């Protein structure tokens, strides 16, 4: 490749990774991209599975990002921690079936959801880890989009459930006696933003909440509940004016940094960052929460087994089987920290100053640091 | 950190990066996340700036991804290449101004756009690289959201234009004689998906198109124009049914892999993956295009100067000043390749088989590869 | 009122309506608005309940509208009629419950759906006609939005189910032992457009489809399947570019005209016009369909019993109990006719000419008829 | 028609309307639909054109609606009236142009906006009242959607500007030397809901605002600023969860009733009800506003000249030329009244009671009034 592109690749090539170990992860492997990794914390989490203090690995090149999340984590931890919960856990696919008329399509749409036992058997013949959990049909004209739900254990699971879906579709057409299908309709919203994700979810539906006392708002965040409510109010209006999906301050920043660090499928940030951040005023201070309906994460498979990624998971006590729910709780609480910190920076007019301090000292651009 | 989290960090710590060089990129630096990097190509691009054959660096842990993009690149290259163009180039911010009544808000909303000369001066006092290019006011009740447009040269530029916006807002309130402001309304849709991005854009608005002859469809993609149109048709309906923003097959996958490889702000994938992919039937075959209204990329600043990232940019001939438009063209053509390949895999029912072949051989999960 | 506004009201006041008969429909009654009513047809419908030829009453002031729908009806009828089906039938409400923390909210969100028997009893104590059919909770932070589904017979039913919902909420808080509620969250999307309506529906989810042979396309619609597909394709892209909800040509026109004529709650056009119109090419011609996920209509209650409205329902054989499904089928087939006709007018470049012919001869504006 | 449908049409046929006078409004005219008309008020408006007390004609069959709006009007009037303003006034169309490649499309997209003088001439040859005011191109792949803006005086204007657009398109293709076009892309969002309408508008962009003192909140609305903010907050979250366009309580209700009464194109309620309602807390009470970016109304043409409709316009002093802006101000202030009243009914838990009182006494359903 060096030859073809007339460029040196010594840094990329100087990887410690054995090409054999990434054979299922990538093709045409030539080395690694190295992304700077920092740690934010401590963060106190009160989840069902994540309980205690955590230090969060974040891989990013955006100056001030780790510091910003860390400040939100301080606010949460000084407030007694964030509750973090996984509300639902189901990945889903959405193939399309084709019929000659709307009437025949309806017949299929009524028939399919009644075959769940049959489909469950077919599914278990395809995958050991994926379990068919639901089937709902959406008829649009003479097309029927079948929305299959799956449990995928601690894996992100898209590969296994797409393979299972392929078998389910073949079997369904065979049993029904007619119909053709295509494996994807796009309705499942894998790696894209859609309103459907708000209600249907994808992977973990998780929420985190914390009550920030007035004292913490003042001492740690240099602002007040009233000012934070003004930020929430006016930015909600900005989102409505933009026709955004959901509402959040910068969920994508935290998710991306943690996803890269811990070996997640980083493109899933697009669906995972669909969110609703809510600030509710109360007499003691401010109740803050973030809800992530479509958090796609894993502690097994994909990039989770690679060397640096596995170490990052180990920092969180989240390596391997049985840890995905815990990881989801930690991530959601971390994201909440970022929402708090960003809103506070806007409210206190400290946003620019913070970036001046931390986003500087880049070798060639001391005067004009161009990235956010 | 090893001590606090009782975990080993030898791989993360074994970085070649000098902590001094990342001081503006990250805080609490402890090492690097290493992401496997592969190369897809050759890809023939006919842009204004990118002209010729390119090999595309992609950092990912999703098996079959590089191969899939490579197949689409083969289809494009065998068809004479993809035209790739940057249509517009303007980053933007959207602070909110507050007034006591709707009437006073209107007065400001009519006044501000007429002060562009004044604002342009103020902007140039804040940044050498950022240039104020437009100002449009959106009044919602007694709030006025000002949408400032900026040229940011070859930088992603969010940092510099937010800093400039802060100054513009202070000056505007001072000159107008009243009003308060908050620096963000969220309307700018940085790192989030919104319908506003479709028409307003953010960063580069880019498009790539290619005419794939029937022979290429058959030989390289194992399908036909008619079958690809059926995929497009039924997946558009899936997107409409889901209430998705725009329409695309898996733009986020390609963008994420290239963004990580080349040192972009990866969280910008969320806005950059807002897209419209279009397939138009024609007598010779199929005209395919993808339009990215909000592509946020850079060739200077941020993570572009890091060692592995800089090498990846060098592979594309896109290091440093004057190269951002070229990079945008290459990325958009690459994304188009992925759209073609994914649709073809669905149309030919080869999607699962391809993932079986390339997404396998993971050490611990030979039977059940769980990631997509 | 004449006195206060210094204006004559002789036409408004010259109504044949006895004020007593509208006591539940309106307050401060002073007369009637008279909307011109035309008839379009014949329309051949093959529904479950609507079978045969229908003449459709349409109240409108938009010239060329009745003629346009009539042309689409001719195309359908010459093609053997439209299948029209009600796929689902459930109205819904969405009150919000409030809790101190996300954990308590989750407890309620898990508890409530298990109380359906209790809630069903409570519901039946509130309304004879409304039947509670489902309950799903959507937790956002520490709020829980409960989405209650109801059967409402042949009534639009919003009044009765809101009343029932109020009782359900009081009972739920009482039984659960805590929680406050507000009766509306807006999530139900009554009289507003939302992506949620696409998948959740509101009232009738109905679809109509017809296969238009090439000969009918040419003779009745002066166009071809290929040209109509180009219209569909490019207007879908226009909708995606606009960030529209769903896709349709002008569903609101037909719905509004029929809703006014038949005494529906006309503001429900906003949710009822959320739609997906699909054109699929096939060897014999074009399969056309329209799917209306949120069609809010009634044959009893509201304005359906008023004199002219009742006559319009009688024209369709849809007066009173047991007729709402039939009415939904007729309306959906009528709407399909409008979609076909509009697309054909665009494809054949006859749109302007048609409006020139029929939208003219207004008394004072012979030169420049300004309404669409 | 009576014969064909075997039904009596005596009420429909007993119209005072001379068929000749509706020749441009409808085809196959057989009579009128009579919609009950009530009056709400007094409403104090402080607009640019509407200044003073107004009584608002509302045609509806939904019990309690007029009373509800009237209560909101009382709250506004006791607070010194609502400011109501038209912020922008431009109708728009969006035809699609087709080109062989993305490069040729770009050439056209850059060329067209520079031809505004030429296009303005062409426009003025087509219509006396419509004036071309802007042209912006949106390129999607090799298609170019041209968004033409027009001033339409006091007419709704869609007919005239579509006719003008047809001429503009023909002329543009001729001058450019290539390209085909279709008259509609759907992007203009006429009679549909889209996020584009939030920023682009359609017809009048209008806003109304009022400061409601705490005393008025308590005396007239039986609630407090705090409770109303809780309603606003939790219903905004409901809208975000639903993926709604904008945010409002029940704008469609008021618009529909006034549109029917005053002869507007009622299907335009779909685009006109795209809105943002905002409640801002302040020390004296609550500042309330509603912003309607796409209000399509007229005081000439269409149904405005019909007998009852013209009387309704006369009640508002809005007959004929030069009155459309005034009408827009009155309508927006009326809609604001409905937003206030609805929110207050939710906050005070009086919603059901109000409907019990006013939505009753329907002849056949005294026990179970089924409409909202």
XYZ file of C-alpha atoms in Angstrom, chain A:
372
model
C 0.000 0.000 0.000
C 2.889 2.345 0.765
C 4.026 1.879 -2.783
C 0.662 2.419 -4.427
C -0.057 5.556 -2.466
C 3.519 6.775 -2.325
C 3.218 7.433 1.358
C 4.859 6.166 4.508
C 2.861 4.038 6.907
C 5.359 3.421 9.661
C 3.123 4.560 12.539
C 0.090 2.660 11.303
C 2.224 -0.407 10.719
C 3.942 -0.335 14.092
C 1.079 -2.113 15.755
C 1.369 -4.757 18.369
C -1.700 -6.482 16.957
C -1.275 -9.937 15.443
C -3.127 -9.892 12.096
C -4.561 -13.313 12.909
C -6.476 -11.940 15.879
C -8.414 -9.436 13.799
C -9.418 -11.778 11.011
C -13.143 -11.496 11.788
C -12.929 -7.761 12.377
C -11.391 -6.370 9.250
C -10.072 -7.142 5.760
C -6.951 -5.789 4.044
C -5.447 -5.168 7.473
C -2.356 -2.952 7.451
C -2.037 -1.790 11.052
C -3.942 0.348 13.532
C -5.293 3.828 14.018
C -4.195 5.066 17.420
C -6.683 7.293 19.202
C -5.610 9.150 22.368
C -7.301 7.723 25.441
C -8.019 9.661 28.634
C -9.871 8.810 31.798
C -12.742 10.724 33.382
C -13.969 10.177 36.907
C -14.649 9.271 39.588
C -18.325 8.644 38.789
C -20.665 7.225 41.410
C -23.306 4.960 39.866
C -26.290 3.331 41.583
C -27.489 0.852 39.004
C -28.907 -2.635 39.231
C -25.508 -4.016 38.216
C -23.096 -1.103 38.256
C -22.742 -0.028 41.858
C -19.935 2.171 43.115
C -17.188 4.353 41.766
C -16.027 4.123 38.145
C -13.292 5.690 36.051
C -14.413 6.041 32.447
C -12.047 5.475 29.489
C -12.692 7.937 26.669
C -10.877 7.951 23.322
C -11.123 11.287 21.587
C -9.184 14.038 19.868
C -11.502 16.832 20.971
C -9.806 18.974 23.563
C -11.782 19.764 26.748
C -14.112 16.809 26.231
C -12.737 14.551 28.964
C -12.541 17.495 31.371
C -16.111 18.505 30.596
C -17.466 15.003 31.288
C -15.343 14.812 34.404
C -16.921 17.961 35.788
C -20.403 16.508 35.246
C -19.268 13.330 36.973
C -18.093 15.388 39.925
C -21.507 17.040 40.134
C -23.234 13.645 40.069
C -20.879 12.067 42.569
C -21.217 15.002 44.988
C -24.984 14.556 44.717
C -24.884 10.948 45.871
C -24.548 9.359 42.467
C -26.784 8.685 39.482
C -29.389 5.961 39.342
C -28.869 4.123 36.058
C -31.237 1.469 34.745
C -31.811 -0.667 31.703
C -35.555 -0.516 31.020
C -35.780 -2.870 28.064
C -33.313 -4.991 26.151
C -34.226 -6.161 22.671
C -32.485 -5.816 19.341
C -34.640 -5.945 16.232
C -34.688 -6.417 12.463
C -37.259 -5.439 9.871
C -37.372 -7.366 6.572
C -40.028 -6.619 3.935
C -42.383 -9.222 2.431
C -44.065 -8.607 -0.921
C -47.569 -9.647 -2.021
C -49.691 -9.080 -5.113
C -52.496 -7.166 -3.370
C -53.252 -5.367 -0.122
C -55.671 -8.152 0.789
C -53.068 -10.893 0.497
C -50.621 -8.731 2.401
C -53.127 -8.376 5.213
C -53.623 -12.118 5.328
C -49.894 -12.556 5.865
C -49.686 -9.707 8.367
C -52.370 -11.376 10.470
C -50.889 -14.855 10.054
C -47.217 -14.224 10.811
C -47.440 -13.014 14.423
C -49.347 -16.214 15.251
C -46.423 -18.376 14.131
C -44.077 -17.293 16.890
C -43.470 -20.784 18.181
C -42.529 -22.013 14.736
C -40.316 -18.974 14.193
C -38.680 -19.382 17.583
C -37.649 -22.919 16.655
C -36.296 -21.739 13.343
C -34.360 -19.018 15.111
C -32.779 -21.400 17.586
C -31.603 -23.546 14.674
C -29.671 -20.543 13.396
C -28.115 -19.078 16.519
C -27.246 -20.265 20.001
C -27.222 -16.806 21.557
C -30.056 -15.002 19.792
C -33.621 -15.611 20.966
C -36.691 -14.460 19.067
C -38.782 -12.428 21.492
C -41.433 -10.662 19.434
C -42.904 -10.179 15.978
C -45.085 -7.315 14.870
C -46.179 -6.642 11.289
C -46.419 -3.183 9.721
C -48.386 -3.254 6.485
C -47.766 -0.472 3.985
C -49.865 -1.032 0.880
C -49.106 -4.509 -0.377
C -45.779 -4.717 1.471
C -45.509 -6.149 4.967
C -42.581 -5.063 7.116
C -42.077 -7.637 9.859
C -40.392 -6.251 12.944
C -38.675 -9.142 14.722
C -37.364 -8.613 18.253
C -34.456 -10.626 19.671
C -32.576 -11.098 22.869
C -28.852 -11.126 22.043
C -27.236 -11.651 25.444
C -24.069 -9.632 25.885
C -23.379 -9.247 22.174
C -24.445 -6.313 20.002
C -25.898 -9.131 17.997
C -26.768 -7.573 14.655
C -24.870 -10.211 12.719
C -26.482 -13.157 14.411
C -30.008 -11.782 14.255
C -29.706 -10.793 10.611
C -28.628 -14.328 9.846
C -31.525 -15.654 11.901
C -33.910 -13.246 10.187
C -32.850 -14.580 6.817
C -33.889 -18.054 7.936
C -37.113 -16.810 9.498
C -38.084 -15.113 6.257
C -37.399 -18.165 4.110
C -39.365 -20.367 6.473
C -42.253 -17.901 6.708
C -42.663 -17.691 2.927
C -42.465 -21.459 2.680
C -45.084 -22.063 5.384
C -47.404 -19.326 4.153
C -47.131 -20.687 0.632
C -46.319 -17.425 -1.122
C -44.490 -14.133 -0.804
C -41.016 -12.884 -1.499
C -38.835 -10.942 0.880
C -35.868 -8.620 1.189
C -33.790 -8.846 4.335
C -33.734 -5.121 5.159
C -36.357 -2.403 4.987
C -34.332 0.138 6.924
C -37.184 0.444 9.405
C -35.074 -1.157 12.150
C -32.978 2.041 12.086
C -29.631 0.327 12.645
C -26.993 3.072 12.463
C -29.449 5.762 11.526
C -31.591 8.241 13.449
C -35.357 7.829 13.386
C -38.376 8.698 15.461
C -39.218 4.974 15.507
C -36.243 4.386 17.807
C -37.860 6.588 20.455
C -40.727 4.162 20.977
C -39.392 0.865 19.630
C -35.840 1.003 20.876
C -32.858 -0.998 19.651
C -30.645 -2.906 22.042
C -30.743 -1.412 25.510
C -33.314 1.198 26.488
C -31.542 2.852 29.395
C -32.103 5.844 31.615
C -30.049 7.617 34.262
C -31.213 10.244 36.714
C -29.840 12.297 39.575
C -31.058 15.014 41.889
C -28.493 17.814 41.948
C -28.860 19.941 45.088
C -28.669 23.712 44.735
C -25.354 23.687 46.527
C -23.767 21.358 43.985
C -25.152 23.434 41.150
C -23.493 26.471 42.606
C -20.208 25.004 43.803
C -19.388 22.478 41.089
C -21.265 23.866 38.120
C -21.190 27.622 38.846
C -24.842 28.047 38.000
C -28.387 27.726 39.355
C -31.414 25.532 38.707
C -33.207 28.488 37.193
C -30.446 29.212 34.709
C -30.180 25.555 33.745
C -33.932 25.457 33.147
C -33.574 28.443 30.829
C -30.903 26.562 28.898
C -33.127 23.476 28.700
C -36.147 25.500 27.646
C -34.437 27.492 24.932
C -32.481 24.566 23.525
C -35.612 22.410 23.373
C -37.079 25.164 21.220
C -33.934 25.093 19.074
C -34.400 21.357 18.587
C -38.075 21.741 17.679
C -37.191 24.500 15.236
C -34.579 22.219 13.639
C -36.842 19.195 13.404
C -34.341 17.163 15.425
C -34.980 13.612 16.614
C -35.352 13.769 20.395
C -33.369 16.255 22.450
C -29.856 16.238 23.908
C -26.880 18.497 24.497
C -24.014 16.390 23.126
C -24.729 12.724 23.839
C -22.795 11.734 20.710
C -19.546 13.065 22.161
C -19.507 10.845 25.209
C -20.834 7.795 23.416
C -18.254 8.073 20.644
C -15.344 8.399 23.046
C -16.454 5.429 25.153
C -17.416 3.335 22.115
C -13.956 3.759 20.551
C -12.240 3.031 23.864
C -14.245 -0.101 24.644
C -14.429 -1.711 21.214
C -18.065 -1.040 20.361
C -19.306 -0.748 16.781
C -18.742 3.008 16.639
C -21.216 3.566 13.784
C -23.913 2.557 16.259
C -23.407 5.950 17.876
C -25.886 7.240 15.304
C -28.798 5.227 16.686
C -27.480 5.203 20.254
C -27.357 9.001 20.453
C -31.100 9.324 19.851
C -32.039 10.556 23.325
C -34.188 12.703 25.553
C -32.416 14.751 28.191
C -34.760 16.236 30.772
C -34.228 18.835 33.469
C -37.043 19.136 36.031
C -37.022 21.910 38.614
C -37.692 20.897 42.199
C -37.402 22.625 45.535
C -34.080 20.999 46.503
C -32.373 21.739 43.203
C -32.670 20.121 39.780
C -33.596 16.587 38.783
C -31.658 15.687 35.656
C -32.064 12.601 33.504
C -31.143 11.204 30.145
C -32.994 8.400 28.385
C -31.302 6.417 25.606
C -33.868 4.234 23.849
C -31.481 2.611 21.387
C -28.139 1.976 23.056
C -26.242 -0.653 21.023
C -23.390 -2.037 23.092
C -21.638 -5.315 23.848
C -19.117 -6.873 26.183
C -18.436 -9.868 23.932
C -17.757 -10.100 20.208
C -16.818 -7.416 17.718
C -13.970 -5.223 18.879
C -14.409 -5.959 22.577
C -11.734 -8.630 22.558
C -8.942 -6.506 21.088
C -6.066 -5.676 23.405
C -6.556 -2.007 24.262
C -10.347 -2.254 24.090
C -10.381 -5.206 26.459
C -8.236 -3.312 28.939
C -10.688 -0.411 28.794
C -13.567 -2.780 29.524
C -11.538 -4.246 32.381
C -11.174 -0.772 33.896
C -14.971 -0.814 34.219
C -15.208 -4.411 35.356
C -17.147 -5.151 32.202
C -15.195 -7.847 30.327
C -17.076 -10.717 28.792
C -20.344 -12.496 29.452
C -22.920 -11.132 31.836
C -21.593 -7.596 31.786
C -23.523 -5.803 29.025
C -26.254 -4.458 31.309
C -23.655 -3.149 33.720
C -21.792 -1.454 30.890
C -25.039 0.123 29.654
C -25.666 1.566 33.116
C -22.180 3.038 33.334
C -22.366 4.529 29.862
C -25.772 6.095 30.474
C -24.617 7.667 33.730
C -21.514 8.980 31.950
C -23.618 10.481 29.203
C -25.764 12.176 31.838
C -22.614 13.765 33.246
C -21.863 15.252 29.852
C -25.359 16.642 29.493
C -25.125 18.378 32.858
C -21.692 19.794 32.211
C -22.505 21.143 28.758
C -25.702 22.821 29.953
C -23.843 24.354 32.880
C -21.112 25.681 30.595
C -23.760 27.356 28.458
C -25.666 28.690 31.455
C -22.568 30.144 33.110
C -21.131 31.507 29.855
C -17.975 29.480 30.598
C -18.101 27.338 27.479
C -15.603 29.335 25.459
C -13.251 29.849 28.385
C -13.165 26.118 29.121
C -12.251 25.370 25.531
C -9.606 28.074 25.604
C -7.971 26.411 28.568
C -8.099 22.780 27.513
C -8.421 22.844 23.754
C -5.096 24.649 23.321
C -1.425 23.825 22.948
C -1.821 22.021 19.705
C 1.594 22.088 18.068
C 0.809 23.991 14.896
C -2.195 26.010 15.805
C -1.580 27.754 19.069
C -3.525 30.780 17.925
C -6.537 29.232 16.376
C -7.524 25.772 17.543
C -10.008 24.760 14.934
C -11.816 21.711 16.319
C -14.578 21.679 18.830
